Amino acid sequence: MSRLRVRSWAAQWTWFAPILAVAVLSLVWGRTVSPVAAGGVAVLLAVSVLAAVHHAEVVSHRVGEPFGSLVLAVAVTVIEVALIVSLMISGGAKTVSLARDTVFAAVMITCNGIVGISLVIGTLRHRVVAFNAEGMGAALATIAALATLSLALPAFTISRPGPTASPGQLGFAAVASLALYALFVLTQTVRHRDYFLPPEQAGGAIGAGEHVARPSARRTLSSLALLLVALVAVVGLAKAVSPAIESALAAAGLPQKVVGVVIALLVLLPETIAAVRAARRDRIQISLNLAFGSAMASIGLTIPAIAMAGIWLRGPLVLGLGPTHLILLALTVVIATLTVVPGRATLLQGGVHLFVFAAFLTLAVSP
């Protein structure tokens, strides 16, 4: 009986974590957190992010594909924006490039890390994986346009000194990002929904034999409420622990941009797990929907949100990428294009994506 109770308690951690996080937030809000306490708060912050994305997965499972991947991507992006804005408000001049670093890290993680590990796992089990080239090509084209307009062009404009955008340029980037993302969502969910569903193979959809019970309406509403609670906890705990994070980075001698990488890795970890699980079931289409959808949401929603937050944030907003990151972005677009065009992939394509991602992580720590 005791073992059953322990298992039941462990299975319900996603329900208790948001409530516990809000309770801890009420204790540490507005106070200086000691290093030891900051470590505990950081762990609770990570658990809250995982719980938030879990509840987003429940909601997304209820609405089905491709809406499910869309809901999950938007929820993850909300967490990402909340972390960026809270850290930028408390970090001051040191965090002027945090939005750029986090968004670019999200693009590298999704388009190389998640895509690479999904392809490797899928091809190790099934040798060759198939997906819908029409939908993935459209998604990749949107990502390339969003990344170029928001992250590449500010490195070359001359209206403002350095890799910053003028108010007009930033406004255009924000409007263009929202418009392109909305146009993609319309394409994905209404006009060409079939482009983002698993292609037919041997007379049936990939993974057609798998049926998982949809969560009930009551459970979905409960998860939606707990998702909102978790988002509040994430924002507050991130602000409380941000000074300790900066001190730890300085003590370790790591660049400030590592903060953006850590944020992106944290918020995208549950999506990575979901993509890997889909790849193991030979549902690589779902894995790619998650990866590319998260990349688009990260740019298409984060840049407008940061542009709005710029009204309250002090100092310039650095968005332009440096030469090294521009090369990595161009390489990623070329490799991803060659991967999605055939509609089929092997172990080689997955390995190439993973090594590009490894290069990004190496240069983030040792630029």
Coordinates of C-alpha atoms in Angstrom, one line a residue:
M1 CA 0.0 0.0 0.0
S2 CA 2.8 2.4 0.9
R3 CA 4.5 1.8 -2.5
L4 CA 1.2 2.5 -4.3
R5 CA 0.9 5.8 -2.4
V6 CA 4.4 6.8 -3.3
R7 CA 3.8 6.1 -6.9
S8 CA 0.5 8.0 -6.8
W9 CA 2.2 11.0 -5.2
A10 CA 5.0 10.9 -7.8
A11 CA 2.4 10.7 -10.6
Q12 CA 0.8 13.9 -9.3
W13 CA 3.9 16.1 -9.0
T14 CA 2.8 18.2 -11.9
W15 CA -0.3 19.2 -9.9
F16 CA 1.5 20.1 -6.7
A17 CA 4.6 21.8 -8.2
P18 CA 2.8 25.0 -9.4
I19 CA 1.0 25.5 -6.1
L20 CA 4.3 24.9 -4.2
A21 CA 6.1 27.3 -6.5
V22 CA 3.5 30.1 -5.8
A23 CA 3.8 29.5 -2.1
V24 CA 7.6 29.8 -2.3
L25 CA 7.3 32.9 -4.4
S26 CA 5.2 34.6 -1.8
L27 CA 8.1 34.0 0.7
V28 CA 11.0 35.2 -1.4
W29 CA 9.3 38.0 -3.3
G30 CA 11.1 41.3 -2.7
R31 CA 13.8 39.8 -0.5
T32 CA 17.5 39.0 -1.1
V33 CA 17.9 35.3 -1.6
S34 CA 21.0 33.5 -0.2
P35 CA 23.1 31.3 -2.5
V36 CA 21.8 28.1 -0.9
A37 CA 18.2 29.3 -1.1
A38 CA 18.8 30.4 -4.7
G39 CA 19.8 26.9 -5.6
G40 CA 16.6 25.5 -4.2
V41 CA 14.5 28.2 -6.0
A42 CA 16.3 27.5 -9.2
V43 CA 15.4 23.8 -8.9
L44 CA 11.8 24.7 -8.2
L45 CA 11.9 27.0 -11.2
A46 CA 13.0 24.2 -13.5
V47 CA 10.3 21.9 -12.0
S48 CA 7.7 24.6 -12.6
V49 CA 8.7 25.0 -16.2
L50 CA 8.4 21.2 -16.7
A51 CA 5.0 21.2 -15.0
A52 CA 3.8 24.1 -17.1
V53 CA 4.7 22.4 -20.3
H54 CA 3.2 19.1 -19.1
H55 CA -0.2 20.8 -18.6
A56 CA 0.2 22.5 -22.0
E57 CA 0.7 19.0 -23.4
V58 CA -2.6 17.8 -21.8
V59 CA -4.4 20.7 -23.4
S60 CA -2.7 20.1 -26.8
H61 CA -3.6 16.4 -26.6
R62 CA -7.2 17.3 -26.1
V63 CA -7.4 19.5 -29.2
G64 CA -5.5 17.1 -31.4
E65 CA -3.0 17.6 -34.2
P66 CA -1.8 19.9 -35.7
F67 CA -3.5 22.2 -33.1
G68 CA -1.7 20.3 -30.3
S69 CA 1.8 21.1 -31.5
L70 CA 0.7 24.7 -31.9
V71 CA -0.7 25.0 -28.4
L72 CA 2.4 23.5 -26.9
A73 CA 4.7 25.8 -28.9
V74 CA 2.8 28.9 -27.9
A75 CA 2.8 27.8 -24.2
V76 CA 6.6 27.3 -24.3
T77 CA 7.1 30.7 -25.9
V78 CA 5.0 32.4 -23.3
I79 CA 7.3 30.9 -20.6
E80 CA 10.4 32.0 -22.7
V81 CA 9.1 35.6 -23.0
A82 CA 8.3 35.8 -19.3
L83 CA 11.8 34.6 -18.4
I84 CA 13.5 37.1 -20.8
V85 CA 11.5 40.1 -19.7
S86 CA 11.8 39.4 -16.0
L87 CA 15.6 38.9 -16.3
M88 CA 16.0 42.0 -18.5
I89 CA 14.1 44.2 -16.1
S90 CA 16.3 43.1 -13.1
G91 CA 19.6 42.7 -15.0
G92 CA 19.9 46.2 -16.5
A93 CA 22.6 46.9 -19.1
K94 CA 24.1 43.4 -18.9
T95 CA 21.0 41.9 -20.4
V96 CA 20.5 44.1 -23.5
S97 CA 21.3 41.1 -25.8
L98 CA 19.4 38.5 -23.8
A99 CA 16.4 38.4 -26.1
R100 CA 18.6 37.9 -29.1
D101 CA 20.7 35.2 -27.4
T102 CA 17.6 33.3 -26.2
V103 CA 15.8 33.5 -29.5
F104 CA 18.8 32.4 -31.5
A105 CA 19.5 29.6 -29.0
A106 CA 15.9 28.4 -29.5
V107 CA 16.4 28.3 -33.2
M108 CA 19.6 26.3 -32.9
I109 CA 18.0 23.9 -30.4
T110 CA 14.9 23.3 -32.4
C111 CA 16.2 23.2 -35.9
N112 CA 19.4 21.3 -35.1
G113 CA 19.1 19.8 -31.7
I114 CA 15.5 18.5 -31.7
V115 CA 15.5 17.8 -35.4
G116 CA 18.8 16.0 -35.2
I117 CA 18.1 13.8 -32.2
S118 CA 14.6 12.9 -33.6
L119 CA 16.1 11.9 -36.9
V120 CA 18.8 9.9 -35.3
I121 CA 16.4 8.0 -33.0
G122 CA 13.9 7.5 -35.8
T123 CA 16.4 6.2 -38.3
L124 CA 18.1 3.9 -35.8
R125 CA 14.8 2.2 -35.2
H126 CA 13.3 2.4 -38.7
R127 CA 16.4 3.1 -41.0
V128 CA 14.4 5.7 -43.1
V129 CA 11.8 8.1 -41.8
A130 CA 9.2 9.9 -43.9
F131 CA 7.4 13.2 -43.4
N132 CA 5.4 15.7 -45.3
A133 CA 7.8 17.8 -47.4
E134 CA 5.2 20.4 -48.3
G135 CA 4.4 21.3 -44.7
M136 CA 8.0 21.2 -43.5
G137 CA 9.2 23.2 -46.5
A138 CA 6.7 25.9 -45.7
A139 CA 7.7 25.9 -42.0
L140 CA 11.4 26.2 -42.8
A141 CA 10.8 29.1 -45.3
T142 CA 8.9 30.9 -42.6
I143 CA 11.6 30.3 -40.0
A144 CA 14.3 31.6 -42.5
A145 CA 12.3 34.8 -43.2
L146 CA 11.6 35.4 -39.5
A147 CA 15.2 34.9 -38.5
T148 CA 16.6 37.1 -41.3
L149 CA 14.2 40.0 -40.6
S150 CA 14.6 39.9 -36.8
L151 CA 18.1 38.7 -36.1
A152 CA 20.2 39.1 -39.3
L153 CA 19.2 42.5 -40.8
P154 CA 19.8 44.5 -37.5
A155 CA 23.5 43.5 -37.8
F156 CA 23.8 45.4 -41.1
T157 CA 21.5 48.4 -40.7
I158 CA 23.1 51.9 -40.2
S159 CA 20.3 53.9 -38.6
R160 CA 21.6 53.1 -35.2
P161 CA 25.2 52.3 -34.1
G162 CA 26.0 48.7 -33.4
P163 CA 23.7 45.7 -34.0
T164 CA 20.5 47.5 -32.9
A165 CA 17.4 48.5 -34.7
S166 CA 15.7 51.9 -34.9
P167 CA 12.2 52.2 -33.5
G168 CA 10.8 52.0 -37.0
Q169 CA 12.8 49.0 -37.9
L170 CA 11.9 47.2 -34.7
G171 CA 8.3 48.0 -35.2
F172 CA 8.4 46.5 -38.7
A173 CA 10.2 43.4 -37.5
A174 CA 7.5 43.0 -34.8
V175 CA 4.6 43.4 -37.2
A176 CA 6.2 41.2 -39.8
S177 CA 6.9 38.5 -37.2
L178 CA 3.3 38.5 -36.0
A179 CA 1.9 38.5 -39.5
L180 CA 4.1 35.7 -40.8
Y181 CA 3.4 33.6 -37.7
A182 CA -0.3 34.2 -38.1
L183 CA -0.2 33.3 -41.8
F184 CA 1.6 30.1 -41.0
V185 CA -0.9 29.2 -38.3
L186 CA -3.7 29.8 -40.8
T187 CA -1.9 27.5 -43.3
Q188 CA -1.2 24.8 -40.7
T189 CA -4.7 24.7 -39.1
V190 CA -7.1 25.7 -41.8
R191 CA -6.1 25.9 -45.4
H192 CA -3.5 23.1 -45.7
R193 CA -3.9 21.2 -42.5
D194 CA -3.1 17.9 -44.3
Y195 CA 0.4 19.2 -45.0
F196 CA 1.3 18.8 -41.3
L197 CA -0.2 15.4 -40.7
P198 CA 1.9 12.2 -41.0
P199 CA 2.0 11.1 -44.7
E200 CA 0.4 7.8 -45.8
Q201 CA 2.7 4.9 -45.9
A202 CA 1.8 1.4 -47.1
G203 CA -1.9 2.4 -47.2
G204 CA -2.1 4.0 -43.8
A205 CA -0.9 6.9 -41.8
I206 CA 2.3 6.5 -39.9
G207 CA 1.5 5.3 -36.4
A208 CA -2.1 4.9 -37.3
G209 CA -2.4 2.0 -35.1
E210 CA -1.7 4.0 -32.0
H211 CA -4.6 5.4 -30.1
V212 CA -4.2 7.2 -26.8
A213 CA -7.2 8.2 -24.8
R214 CA -7.9 11.9 -24.9
P215 CA -8.0 13.7 -21.6
S216 CA -11.4 14.5 -20.3
A217 CA -12.8 18.0 -20.3
R218 CA -12.5 18.3 -16.6
R219 CA -8.8 17.3 -16.6
T220 CA -8.2 19.7 -19.5
L221 CA -9.7 22.6 -17.7
S222 CA -7.7 21.7 -14.5
S223 CA -4.5 21.6 -16.6
L224 CA -5.3 24.9 -18.1
A225 CA -5.8 26.5 -14.7
L226 CA -2.6 25.0 -13.4
L227 CA -0.7 26.1 -16.5
L228 CA -1.7 29.7 -15.7
V229 CA -0.5 29.3 -12.1
A230 CA 2.8 27.8 -13.2
L231 CA 3.4 30.7 -15.6
V232 CA 3.0 33.2 -12.8
A233 CA 5.4 31.1 -10.6
V234 CA 7.9 30.9 -13.4
V235 CA 8.0 34.7 -13.9
G236 CA 8.3 35.5 -10.2
L237 CA 10.9 32.8 -9.4
A238 CA 13.0 33.8 -12.4
K239 CA 13.1 37.4 -11.2
A240 CA 14.0 36.3 -7.6
V241 CA 16.9 34.0 -8.7
S242 CA 18.3 36.1 -11.5
P243 CA 21.0 37.9 -9.4
A244 CA 22.3 34.5 -8.2
I245 CA 22.5 33.3 -11.8
E246 CA 24.5 36.3 -12.9
S247 CA 26.9 35.8 -9.9
A248 CA 27.3 32.1 -10.7
L249 CA 28.2 32.9 -14.4
A250 CA 30.7 35.6 -13.4
A251 CA 32.4 33.2 -10.9
A252 CA 32.6 30.5 -13.6
G253 CA 34.0 32.9 -16.1
L254 CA 31.3 32.2 -18.7
P255 CA 29.9 34.7 -21.2
Q256 CA 26.7 36.5 -20.5
K257 CA 25.1 35.0 -23.5
V258 CA 25.1 31.6 -21.8
V259 CA 22.1 32.8 -19.9
G260 CA 20.1 32.8 -23.1
V261 CA 21.2 29.3 -23.9
V262 CA 20.2 28.1 -20.5
I263 CA 16.8 29.7 -20.7
A264 CA 16.2 28.1 -24.1
L265 CA 17.4 24.7 -23.1
L266 CA 15.2 24.8 -20.0
V267 CA 12.0 25.7 -21.7
L268 CA 12.5 23.4 -24.7
L269 CA 13.5 20.4 -22.6
P270 CA 9.9 19.0 -22.4
E271 CA 9.3 19.5 -26.1
T272 CA 12.6 17.7 -26.8
I273 CA 11.3 14.8 -24.7
A274 CA 8.0 14.8 -26.6
A275 CA 9.7 14.9 -30.0
V276 CA 11.9 12.0 -29.0
R277 CA 9.0 9.9 -27.9
A278 CA 7.2 10.6 -31.2
A279 CA 10.3 9.7 -33.2
R280 CA 10.6 6.3 -31.3
R281 CA 7.0 5.6 -32.5
D282 CA 7.9 6.4 -36.1
R283 CA 5.9 9.6 -35.9
I284 CA 8.7 11.9 -37.1
Q285 CA 6.1 14.3 -38.6
I286 CA 5.0 15.2 -35.0
S287 CA 8.6 15.6 -34.0
L288 CA 9.3 18.1 -36.8
N289 CA 6.0 19.9 -36.2
L290 CA 7.2 20.5 -32.6
A291 CA 10.6 21.5 -33.6
F292 CA 9.8 24.0 -36.4
G293 CA 6.6 25.2 -34.6
S294 CA 8.6 26.1 -31.5
A295 CA 11.3 27.9 -33.6
M296 CA 8.6 30.0 -35.4
A297 CA 6.7 30.7 -32.1
S298 CA 10.0 31.7 -30.4
I299 CA 10.7 34.4 -33.1
G300 CA 7.2 35.3 -34.1
L301 CA 5.9 35.9 -30.6
T302 CA 9.1 36.8 -28.7
I303 CA 10.3 39.7 -30.9
P304 CA 6.9 41.5 -30.8
A305 CA 6.7 41.0 -27.0
I306 CA 10.2 42.3 -26.5
A307 CA 9.4 45.2 -28.8
M308 CA 6.5 46.1 -26.6
A309 CA 8.5 45.6 -23.4
G310 CA 11.1 47.9 -24.8
I311 CA 8.9 50.8 -23.8
W312 CA 9.7 50.0 -20.1
L313 CA 13.1 48.5 -20.5
R314 CA 16.2 50.8 -20.2
G315 CA 19.0 51.0 -22.7
P316 CA 19.2 49.8 -26.3
L317 CA 17.8 46.4 -27.5
V318 CA 20.6 44.4 -29.2
L319 CA 19.1 42.1 -31.9
G320 CA 21.7 41.7 -34.6
L321 CA 23.7 38.5 -34.7
G322 CA 27.5 38.5 -34.8
P323 CA 29.5 37.0 -37.7
T324 CA 29.9 33.6 -36.0
H325 CA 26.2 33.2 -35.4
L326 CA 25.3 34.5 -38.9
I327 CA 27.4 31.7 -40.3
L328 CA 25.6 29.1 -38.1
L329 CA 22.2 30.5 -39.1
A330 CA 23.0 30.3 -42.8
L331 CA 24.4 26.8 -42.4
T332 CA 21.3 25.7 -40.5
V333 CA 19.0 27.0 -43.2
V334 CA 20.9 25.3 -46.0
I335 CA 21.2 21.9 -44.1
A336 CA 17.5 22.0 -43.0
T337 CA 16.4 22.7 -46.6
L338 CA 18.3 19.8 -47.9
T339 CA 16.8 17.6 -45.2
V340 CA 13.2 18.5 -45.7
V341 CA 13.0 18.7 -49.5
P342 CA 13.1 15.0 -50.2
G343 CA 10.4 14.2 -47.5
R344 CA 12.6 11.3 -46.3
A345 CA 15.7 11.3 -44.1
T346 CA 18.4 8.9 -43.0
L347 CA 20.9 8.7 -40.1
L348 CA 23.3 10.9 -41.9
Q349 CA 21.0 14.0 -41.9
G350 CA 20.4 13.5 -38.2
G351 CA 24.1 13.4 -37.5
V352 CA 24.8 16.5 -39.5
H353 CA 22.2 18.5 -37.5
L354 CA 23.5 17.3 -34.2
F355 CA 27.1 18.3 -35.0
V356 CA 26.0 21.8 -36.0
F357 CA 24.2 22.0 -32.7
A358 CA 27.3 20.8 -30.9
A359 CA 29.3 23.5 -32.7
F360 CA 26.8 26.1 -31.4
L361 CA 27.1 24.9 -27.8
T362 CA 30.9 24.9 -28.0
L363 CA 31.0 28.5 -29.4
A364 CA 28.5 29.7 -26.8
V365 CA 30.8 28.6 -23.9
S366 CA 34.1 29.4 -25.8
P367 CA 33.3 32.2 -28.4

